[in-house]
Short mmCIF file of C-alpha atoms in Angstrom, two decimals:
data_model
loop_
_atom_site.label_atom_id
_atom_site.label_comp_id
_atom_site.label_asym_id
_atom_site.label_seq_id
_atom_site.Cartn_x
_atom_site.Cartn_y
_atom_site.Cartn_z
CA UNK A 1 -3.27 83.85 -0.22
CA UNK A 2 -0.85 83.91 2.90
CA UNK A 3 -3.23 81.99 4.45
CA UNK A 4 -3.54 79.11 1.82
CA UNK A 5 -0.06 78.84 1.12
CA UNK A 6 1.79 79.73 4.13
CA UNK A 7 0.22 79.84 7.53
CA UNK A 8 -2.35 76.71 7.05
CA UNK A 9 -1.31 75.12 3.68
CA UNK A 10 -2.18 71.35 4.92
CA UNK A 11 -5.85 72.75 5.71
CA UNK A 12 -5.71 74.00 1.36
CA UNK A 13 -4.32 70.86 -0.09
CA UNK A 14 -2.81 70.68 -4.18
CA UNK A 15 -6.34 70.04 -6.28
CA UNK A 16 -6.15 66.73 -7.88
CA UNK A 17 -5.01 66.89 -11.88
CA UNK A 18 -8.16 65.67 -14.06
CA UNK A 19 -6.48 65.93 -17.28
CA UNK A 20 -5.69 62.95 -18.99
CA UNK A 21 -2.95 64.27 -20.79
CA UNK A 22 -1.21 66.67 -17.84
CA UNK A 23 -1.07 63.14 -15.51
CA UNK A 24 0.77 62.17 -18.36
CA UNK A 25 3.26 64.74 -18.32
CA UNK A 26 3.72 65.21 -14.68
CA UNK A 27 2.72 61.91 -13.07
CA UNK A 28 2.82 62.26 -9.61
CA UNK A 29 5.55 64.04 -9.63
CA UNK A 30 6.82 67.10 -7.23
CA UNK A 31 4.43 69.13 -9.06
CA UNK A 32 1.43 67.17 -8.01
CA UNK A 33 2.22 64.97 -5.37
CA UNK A 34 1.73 65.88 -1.42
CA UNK A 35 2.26 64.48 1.63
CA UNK A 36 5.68 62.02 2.76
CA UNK A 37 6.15 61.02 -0.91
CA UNK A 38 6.54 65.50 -1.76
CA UNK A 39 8.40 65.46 1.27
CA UNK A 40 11.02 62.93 -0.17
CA UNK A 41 11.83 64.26 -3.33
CA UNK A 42 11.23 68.06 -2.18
CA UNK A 43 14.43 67.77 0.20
CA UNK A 44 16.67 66.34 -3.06
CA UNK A 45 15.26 69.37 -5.01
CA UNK A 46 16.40 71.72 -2.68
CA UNK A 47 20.08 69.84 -2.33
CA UNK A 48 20.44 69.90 -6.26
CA UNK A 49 19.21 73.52 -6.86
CA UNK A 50 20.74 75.30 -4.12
CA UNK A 51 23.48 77.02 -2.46
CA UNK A 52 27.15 75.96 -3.87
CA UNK A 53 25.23 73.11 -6.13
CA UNK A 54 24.08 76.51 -8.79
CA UNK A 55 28.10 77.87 -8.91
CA UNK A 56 29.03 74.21 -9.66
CA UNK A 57 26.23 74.34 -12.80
CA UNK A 58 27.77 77.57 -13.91
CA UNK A 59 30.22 76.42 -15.71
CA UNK A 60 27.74 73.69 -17.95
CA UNK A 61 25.21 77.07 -18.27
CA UNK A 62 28.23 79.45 -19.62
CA UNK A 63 29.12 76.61 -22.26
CA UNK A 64 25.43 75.54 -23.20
CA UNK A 65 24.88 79.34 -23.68
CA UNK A 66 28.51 79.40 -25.60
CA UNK A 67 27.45 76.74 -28.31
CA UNK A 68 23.66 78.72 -28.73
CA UNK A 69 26.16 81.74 -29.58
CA UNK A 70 28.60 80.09 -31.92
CA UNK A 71 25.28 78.93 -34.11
CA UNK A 72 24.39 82.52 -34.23
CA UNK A 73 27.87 83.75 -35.55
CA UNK A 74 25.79 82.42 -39.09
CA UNK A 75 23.06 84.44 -38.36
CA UNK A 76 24.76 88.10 -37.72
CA UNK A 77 22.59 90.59 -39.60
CA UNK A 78 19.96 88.47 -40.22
CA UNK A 79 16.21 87.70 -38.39
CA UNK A 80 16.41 85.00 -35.90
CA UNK A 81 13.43 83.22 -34.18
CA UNK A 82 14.08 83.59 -30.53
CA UNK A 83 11.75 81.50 -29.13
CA UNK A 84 12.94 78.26 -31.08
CA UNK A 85 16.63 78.82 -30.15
CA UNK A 86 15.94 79.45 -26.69
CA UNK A 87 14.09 76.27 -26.26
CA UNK A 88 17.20 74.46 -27.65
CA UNK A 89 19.24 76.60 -24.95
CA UNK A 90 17.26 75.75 -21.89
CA UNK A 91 17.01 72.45 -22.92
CA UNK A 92 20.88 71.68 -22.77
CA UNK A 93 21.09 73.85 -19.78
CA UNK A 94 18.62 71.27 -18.08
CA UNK A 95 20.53 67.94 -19.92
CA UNK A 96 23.31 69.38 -18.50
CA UNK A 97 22.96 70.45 -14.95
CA UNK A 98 20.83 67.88 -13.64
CA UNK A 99 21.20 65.23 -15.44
CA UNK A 100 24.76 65.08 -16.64
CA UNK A 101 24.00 64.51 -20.33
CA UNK A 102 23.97 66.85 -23.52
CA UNK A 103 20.88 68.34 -25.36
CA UNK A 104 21.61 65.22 -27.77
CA UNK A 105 21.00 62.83 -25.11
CA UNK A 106 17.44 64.35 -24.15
CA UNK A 107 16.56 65.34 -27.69
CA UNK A 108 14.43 62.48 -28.09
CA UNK A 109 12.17 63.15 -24.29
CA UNK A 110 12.07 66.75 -25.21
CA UNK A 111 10.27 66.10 -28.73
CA UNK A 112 8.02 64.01 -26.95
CA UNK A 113 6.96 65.81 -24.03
CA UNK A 114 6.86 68.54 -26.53
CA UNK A 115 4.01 66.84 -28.71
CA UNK A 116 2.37 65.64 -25.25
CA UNK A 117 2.17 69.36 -24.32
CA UNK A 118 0.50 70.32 -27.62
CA UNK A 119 -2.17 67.24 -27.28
CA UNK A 120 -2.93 68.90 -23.82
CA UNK A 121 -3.55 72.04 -24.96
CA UNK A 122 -5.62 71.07 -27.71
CA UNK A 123 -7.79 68.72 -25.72
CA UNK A 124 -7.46 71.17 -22.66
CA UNK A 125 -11.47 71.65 -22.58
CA UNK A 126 -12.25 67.93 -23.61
CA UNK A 127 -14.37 65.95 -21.10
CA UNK A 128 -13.51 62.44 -20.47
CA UNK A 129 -16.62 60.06 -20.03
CA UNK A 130 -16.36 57.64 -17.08
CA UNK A 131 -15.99 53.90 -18.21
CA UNK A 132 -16.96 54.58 -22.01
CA UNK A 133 -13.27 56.39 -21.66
CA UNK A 134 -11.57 53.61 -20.86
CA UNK A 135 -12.93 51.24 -23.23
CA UNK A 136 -12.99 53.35 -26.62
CA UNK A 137 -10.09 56.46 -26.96
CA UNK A 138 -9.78 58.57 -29.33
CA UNK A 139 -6.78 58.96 -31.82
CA UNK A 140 -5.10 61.73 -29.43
CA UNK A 141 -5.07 59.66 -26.34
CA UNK A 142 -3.92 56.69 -28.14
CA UNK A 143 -1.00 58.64 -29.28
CA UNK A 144 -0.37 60.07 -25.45
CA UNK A 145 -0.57 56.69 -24.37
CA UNK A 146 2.60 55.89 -26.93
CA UNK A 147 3.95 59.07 -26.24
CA UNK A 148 3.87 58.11 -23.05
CA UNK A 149 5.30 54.60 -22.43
CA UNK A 150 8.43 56.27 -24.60
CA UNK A 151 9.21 58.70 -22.36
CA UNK A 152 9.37 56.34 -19.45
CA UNK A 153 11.17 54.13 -21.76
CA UNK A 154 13.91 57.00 -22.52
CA UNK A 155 14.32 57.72 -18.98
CA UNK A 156 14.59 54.27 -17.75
CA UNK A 157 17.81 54.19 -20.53
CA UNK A 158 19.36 57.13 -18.88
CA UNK A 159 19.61 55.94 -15.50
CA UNK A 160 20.53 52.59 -16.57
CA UNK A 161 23.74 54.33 -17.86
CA UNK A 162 24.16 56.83 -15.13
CA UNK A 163 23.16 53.60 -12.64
CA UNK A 164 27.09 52.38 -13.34
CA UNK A 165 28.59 55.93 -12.24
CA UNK A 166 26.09 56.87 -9.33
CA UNK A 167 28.74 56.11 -6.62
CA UNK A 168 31.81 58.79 -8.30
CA UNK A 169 29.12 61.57 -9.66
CA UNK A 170 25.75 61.88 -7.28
CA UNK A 171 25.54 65.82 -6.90
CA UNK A 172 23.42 66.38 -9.73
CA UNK A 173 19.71 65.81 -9.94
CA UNK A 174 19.43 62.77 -11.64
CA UNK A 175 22.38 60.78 -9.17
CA UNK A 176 20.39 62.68 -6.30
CA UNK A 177 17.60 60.45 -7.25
CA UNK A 178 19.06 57.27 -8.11
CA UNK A 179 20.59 57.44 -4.78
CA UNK A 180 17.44 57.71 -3.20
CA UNK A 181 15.76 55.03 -5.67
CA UNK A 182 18.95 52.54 -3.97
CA UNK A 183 18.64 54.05 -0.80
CA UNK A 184 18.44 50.95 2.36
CA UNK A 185 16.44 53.78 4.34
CA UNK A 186 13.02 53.19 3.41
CA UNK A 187 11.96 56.48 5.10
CA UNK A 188 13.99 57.94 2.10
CA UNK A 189 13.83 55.39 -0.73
CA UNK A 190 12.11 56.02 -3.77
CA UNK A 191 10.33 53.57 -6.61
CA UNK A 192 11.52 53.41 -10.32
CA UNK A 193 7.88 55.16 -10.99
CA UNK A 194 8.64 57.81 -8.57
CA UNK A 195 12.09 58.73 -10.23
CA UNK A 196 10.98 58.52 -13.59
CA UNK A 197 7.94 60.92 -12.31
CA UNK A 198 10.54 63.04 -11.56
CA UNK A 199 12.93 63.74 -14.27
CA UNK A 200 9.48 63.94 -16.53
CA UNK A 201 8.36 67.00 -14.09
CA UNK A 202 11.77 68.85 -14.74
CA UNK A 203 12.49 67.88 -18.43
CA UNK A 204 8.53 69.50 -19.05
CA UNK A 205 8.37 72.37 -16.28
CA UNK A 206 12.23 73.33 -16.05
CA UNK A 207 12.86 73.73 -19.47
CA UNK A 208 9.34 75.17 -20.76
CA UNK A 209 8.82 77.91 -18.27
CA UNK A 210 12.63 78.95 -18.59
CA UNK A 211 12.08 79.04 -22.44
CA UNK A 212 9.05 81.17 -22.06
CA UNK A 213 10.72 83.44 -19.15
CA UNK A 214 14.15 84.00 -21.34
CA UNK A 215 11.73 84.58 -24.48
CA UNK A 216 9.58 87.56 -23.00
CA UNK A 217 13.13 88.97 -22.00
CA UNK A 218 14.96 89.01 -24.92
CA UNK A 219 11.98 90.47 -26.59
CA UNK A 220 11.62 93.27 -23.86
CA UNK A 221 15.43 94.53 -24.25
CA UNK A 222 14.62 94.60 -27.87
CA UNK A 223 11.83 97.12 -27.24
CA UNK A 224 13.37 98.46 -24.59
CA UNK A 225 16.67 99.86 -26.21
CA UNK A 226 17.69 102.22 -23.53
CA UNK A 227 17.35 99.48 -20.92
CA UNK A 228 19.46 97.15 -23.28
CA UNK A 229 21.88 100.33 -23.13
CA UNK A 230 21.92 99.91 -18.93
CA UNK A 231 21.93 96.02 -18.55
CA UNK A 232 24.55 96.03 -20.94
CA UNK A 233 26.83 98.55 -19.44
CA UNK A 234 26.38 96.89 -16.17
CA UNK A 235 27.49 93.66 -17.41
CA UNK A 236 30.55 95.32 -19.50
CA UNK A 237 31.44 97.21 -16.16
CA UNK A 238 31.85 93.96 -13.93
CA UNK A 239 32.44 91.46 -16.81
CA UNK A 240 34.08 93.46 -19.39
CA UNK A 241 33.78 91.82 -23.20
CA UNK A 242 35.27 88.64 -21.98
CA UNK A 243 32.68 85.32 -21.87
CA UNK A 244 34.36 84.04 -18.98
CA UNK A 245 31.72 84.74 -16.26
CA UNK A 246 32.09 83.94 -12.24
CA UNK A 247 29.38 83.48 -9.73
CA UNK A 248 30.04 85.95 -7.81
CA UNK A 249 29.71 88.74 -10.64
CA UNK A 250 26.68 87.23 -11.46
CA UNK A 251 24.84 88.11 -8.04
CA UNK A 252 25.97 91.90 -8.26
CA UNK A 253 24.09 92.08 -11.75
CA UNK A 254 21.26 94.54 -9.69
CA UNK A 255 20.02 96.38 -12.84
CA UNK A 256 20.16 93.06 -14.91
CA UNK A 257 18.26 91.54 -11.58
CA UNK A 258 15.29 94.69 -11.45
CA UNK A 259 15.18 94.46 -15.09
CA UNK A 260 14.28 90.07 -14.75
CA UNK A 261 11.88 90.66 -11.60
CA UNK A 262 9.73 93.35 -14.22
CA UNK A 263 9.61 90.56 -17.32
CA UNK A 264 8.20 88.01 -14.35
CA UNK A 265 5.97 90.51 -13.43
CA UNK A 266 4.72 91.01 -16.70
CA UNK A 267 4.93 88.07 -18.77
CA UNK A 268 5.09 85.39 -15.40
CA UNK A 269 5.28 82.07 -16.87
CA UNK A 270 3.46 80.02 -14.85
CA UNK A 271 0.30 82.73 -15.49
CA UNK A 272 -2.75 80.38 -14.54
CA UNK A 273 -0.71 80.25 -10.24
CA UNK A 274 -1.92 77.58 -8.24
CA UNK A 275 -5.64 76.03 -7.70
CA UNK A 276 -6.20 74.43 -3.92
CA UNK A 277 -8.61 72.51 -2.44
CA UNK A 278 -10.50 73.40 0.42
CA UNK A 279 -10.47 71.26 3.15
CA UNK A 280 -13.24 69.76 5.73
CA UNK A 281 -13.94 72.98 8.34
CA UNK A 282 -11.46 74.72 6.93
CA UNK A 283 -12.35 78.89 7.11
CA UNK A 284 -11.14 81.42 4.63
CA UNK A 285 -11.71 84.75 6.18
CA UNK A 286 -15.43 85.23 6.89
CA UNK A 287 -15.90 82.51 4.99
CA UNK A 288 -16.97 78.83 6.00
CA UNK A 289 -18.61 75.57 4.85
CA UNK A 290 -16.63 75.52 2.11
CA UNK A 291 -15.86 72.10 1.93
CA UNK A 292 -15.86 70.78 -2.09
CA UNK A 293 -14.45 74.19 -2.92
CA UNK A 294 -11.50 75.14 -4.78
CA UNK A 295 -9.58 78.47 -4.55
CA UNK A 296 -7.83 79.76 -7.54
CA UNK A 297 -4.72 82.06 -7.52
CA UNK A 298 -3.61 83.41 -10.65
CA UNK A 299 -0.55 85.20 -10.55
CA UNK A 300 -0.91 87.36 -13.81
CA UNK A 301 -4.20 88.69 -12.33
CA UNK A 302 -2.12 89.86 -8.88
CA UNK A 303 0.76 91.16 -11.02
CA UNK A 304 -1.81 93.15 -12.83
CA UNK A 305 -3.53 94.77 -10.48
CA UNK A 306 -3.69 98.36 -9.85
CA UNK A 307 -4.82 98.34 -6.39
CA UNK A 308 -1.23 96.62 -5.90
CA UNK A 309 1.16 98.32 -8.60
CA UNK A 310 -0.35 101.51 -9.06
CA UNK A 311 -1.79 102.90 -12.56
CA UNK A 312 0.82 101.98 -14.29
CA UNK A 313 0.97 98.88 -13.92
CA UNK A 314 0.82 97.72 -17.38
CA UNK A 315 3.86 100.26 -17.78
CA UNK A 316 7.29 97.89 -18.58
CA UNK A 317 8.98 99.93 -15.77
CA UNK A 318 12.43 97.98 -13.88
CA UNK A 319 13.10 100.67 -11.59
CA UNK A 320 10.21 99.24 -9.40
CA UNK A 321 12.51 96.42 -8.04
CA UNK A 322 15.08 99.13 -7.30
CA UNK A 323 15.10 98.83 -3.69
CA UNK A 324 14.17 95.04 -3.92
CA UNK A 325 10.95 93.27 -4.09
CA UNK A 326 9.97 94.11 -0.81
CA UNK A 327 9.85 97.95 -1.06
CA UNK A 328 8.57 97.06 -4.61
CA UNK A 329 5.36 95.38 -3.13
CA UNK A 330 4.84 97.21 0.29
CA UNK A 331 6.51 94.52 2.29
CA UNK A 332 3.27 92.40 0.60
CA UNK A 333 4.76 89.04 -0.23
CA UNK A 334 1.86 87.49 -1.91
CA UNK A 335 1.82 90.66 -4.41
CA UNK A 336 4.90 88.93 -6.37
CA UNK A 337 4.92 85.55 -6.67
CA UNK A 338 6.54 84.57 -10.33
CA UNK A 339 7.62 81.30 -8.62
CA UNK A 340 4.57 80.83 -5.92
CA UNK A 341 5.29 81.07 -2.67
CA UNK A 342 5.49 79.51 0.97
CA UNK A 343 5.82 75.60 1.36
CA UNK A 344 5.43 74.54 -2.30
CA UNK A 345 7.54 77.82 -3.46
CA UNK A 346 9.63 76.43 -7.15
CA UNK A 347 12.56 74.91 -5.70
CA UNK A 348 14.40 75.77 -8.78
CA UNK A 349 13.88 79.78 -8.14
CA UNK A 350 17.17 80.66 -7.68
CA UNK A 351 18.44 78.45 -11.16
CA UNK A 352 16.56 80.15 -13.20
CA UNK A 353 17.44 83.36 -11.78
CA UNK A 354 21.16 82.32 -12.56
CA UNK A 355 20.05 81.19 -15.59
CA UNK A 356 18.44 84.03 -17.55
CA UNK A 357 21.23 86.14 -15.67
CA UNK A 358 24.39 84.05 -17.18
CA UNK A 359 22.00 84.13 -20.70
CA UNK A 360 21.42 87.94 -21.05
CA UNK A 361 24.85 88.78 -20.05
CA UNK A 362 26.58 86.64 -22.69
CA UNK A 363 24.37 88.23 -24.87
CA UNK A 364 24.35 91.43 -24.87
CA UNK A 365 28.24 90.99 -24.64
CA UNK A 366 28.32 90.34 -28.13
CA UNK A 367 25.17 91.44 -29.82
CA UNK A 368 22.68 94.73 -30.23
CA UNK A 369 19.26 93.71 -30.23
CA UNK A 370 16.60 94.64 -32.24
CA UNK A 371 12.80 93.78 -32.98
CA UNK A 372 11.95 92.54 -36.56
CA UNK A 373 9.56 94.27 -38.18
CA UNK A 374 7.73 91.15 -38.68
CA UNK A 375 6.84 90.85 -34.97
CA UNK A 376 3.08 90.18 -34.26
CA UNK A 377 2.47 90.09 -29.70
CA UNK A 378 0.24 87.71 -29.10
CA UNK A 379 1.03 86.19 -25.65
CA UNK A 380 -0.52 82.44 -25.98
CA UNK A 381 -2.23 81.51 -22.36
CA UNK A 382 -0.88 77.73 -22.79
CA UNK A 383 0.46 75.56 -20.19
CA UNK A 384 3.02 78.59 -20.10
CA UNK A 385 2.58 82.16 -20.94
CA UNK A 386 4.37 81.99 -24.48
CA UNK A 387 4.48 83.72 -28.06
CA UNK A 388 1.70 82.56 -30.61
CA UNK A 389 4.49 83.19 -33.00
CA UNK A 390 7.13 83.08 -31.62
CA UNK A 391 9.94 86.25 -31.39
CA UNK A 392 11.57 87.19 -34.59
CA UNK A 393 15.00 89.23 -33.51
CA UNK A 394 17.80 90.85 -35.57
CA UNK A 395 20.98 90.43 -34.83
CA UNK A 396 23.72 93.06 -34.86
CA UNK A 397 27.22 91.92 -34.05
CA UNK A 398 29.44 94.86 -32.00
#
């Protein structure tokens, strides 16, 4: 693994995306694209998601999180779904931070990436016949096709109005890449296509594997009541009951912090990893002439593993990660890799870290946590690691 994506990653290049609908969904966007135009957008990623740009975001994630909680002040006593409300969350907490808009604004992308992501799944095994495709398609690709043109068309709308206010607001994501779109440089210009690319890649993968991650959490500290108990006294201790929350509280959470590294480890989002191509001569090991091959990594499977996390390793069990990930793993970096690793490592690591931190914390602030009775676990193996049916939670107000 350190050898595919670390040492010689441009010898193990990103396999190309056959599926009619994904290409859909992510384009050729960071996700799938390699080479200068990766390099391009890559660097903006890291600007937007990084370093003083996440405590500047704070402040939109405490309030998105803040309106999710006044909803629920309804709900006190009573089942909630998790899952649903949680995709509402991490929606506005996307709208908001890079793309300096409201839930409202992206309602209408969100629904329809949302449907796209169900036509994937559904036709996930479906071969495509060469030619004959193109000329008849059936009723789903038809409606990705319309699906399709009104996402673009959505986006295109947004940065027509954002276009106007580029030059006094550019340090989000979304003015990040409309200055690169008007950029003189052509070394760091951009197209319309590629832009649009973009925001599709973080409306789908920002806000779906966030929704998933947050999901498996919430239902773990409702399980989990005595580590509820801890992550909740930790957050009381540096936060007290108040909801104002500051950045720098946020990165001495360390038992809120173990406690998120365990849910990745167990529930990791992005389950299927990464599948690379081999390239011409390239060795693997012992092995060679493996030209036409592809290598698949799926994180679950590592996370899983015995060999790796002892026999216990199905065991929910935080206190691994107390001396960080490194003792955790054996100074092993491939052994934990919720958001891959090396050169094509999720730019956005360290925002959804904040995120689910600033999430749980407000929280457990207000409410006790417990599982409905009318629970069923089935972890769905989708495009992300998610509920079947979703995460039915009770709500008890302290």
């Amino acid at each position: 693994i350190k050898e595919i994506l670390c040492n010689r990653y441009t010898n193990f290049p990103k396999a190309e995306l056959y599926s009619f609908y994904l290409k859909k969904i992510f384009g050729q966007g960071l996700l799938i694209s390699e080479g200068e135009q990766w390099s391009k957008v890559r660097t903006l990623t890291v600007s937007a998601f990084h370093g003083m740009s996440l405590k500047g975001m704070m402040g939109d994630m405490v309030a998105s999180v803040e309106m999710m909680l006044e909803r629920w002040k309804e709900k006190e006593g009573a089942e909630v779904e998790i899952y649903e409300e949680l995709r509402t969350l991490t929606s506005e907490v996307i709208s908001r931070t890079a793309f300096g808009s409201s839930f409202e604004e992206g309602k209408q992308i969100f629904g329809m990436l949302h449907k796209m992501m169900a036509l994937a799944e559904t036709n996930m095994y479906t071969i495509r016949l060469p030619l004959i495709s193109n000329i008849f398609k059936t009723v789903d690709e038809m409606e990705a096709e319309r699906l399709d043109q009104g996402i673009a068309d959505s986006i295109i709308d947004i940065v027509k109005k954002r276009e106007e206010k580029v030059k006094c607001q550019q340090d989000d994501y979304l003015g990040l890449l409309i200055q690169a779109h008007h950029d003189e440089d052509e070394t760091k210009k951009i197209s319309m296509e590629q832009l649009i690319d973009e925001c599709r890649t973080l409306y789908a993968a920002g806000q779906e594997t966030a929704n998933a991650a947050l999901s498996w959490m919430i239902l773990l500290l409702a399980i989990h009541r005595d580590w509820q108990e801890k992550v909740r006294n930790e957050v009381i201790s540096i936060f007290g009951h108040e909801k104002c929350l500051d950045f720098d509280g946020i990165a001495r959470l360390k038992i809120t912090g173990m406690f998120i590294l365990e849910t990745l480890r167990l529930y990791t989002p992005v389950y299927t990893g990464f599948i690379r191509d081999i390239g011409k001569e390239a060795t693997l090991g012992k092995l060679t002439g493996l030209d036409g091959v592809q290598c698949h990594i799926p994180f679950i499977m590592i996370h899983h593993d015995p060999k790796i996390w002892g026999e216990d390793v199905h065991a929910f069990k935080p206190e691994r990660f107390l001396d960080g990930i490194a003792k955790a793993t054996n100074n092993n970096p491939t052994a934990f890799m919720p958001f891959g690793m090396g050169h094509h490592i999720c730019a956005g690591s360290n925002f959804a870290i904040n995120e689910a931190k600033i999430t749980i914390a407000m929280i457990l602030q207000r409410y006790s946590l417990t599982l409905s009775p009318g629970y069923v676990h089935a972890p769905h193996p989708g495009l992300t690691l998610r509920p079947a049916y979703g995460i039915q939670i009770i709500l008890n107000a302290l």
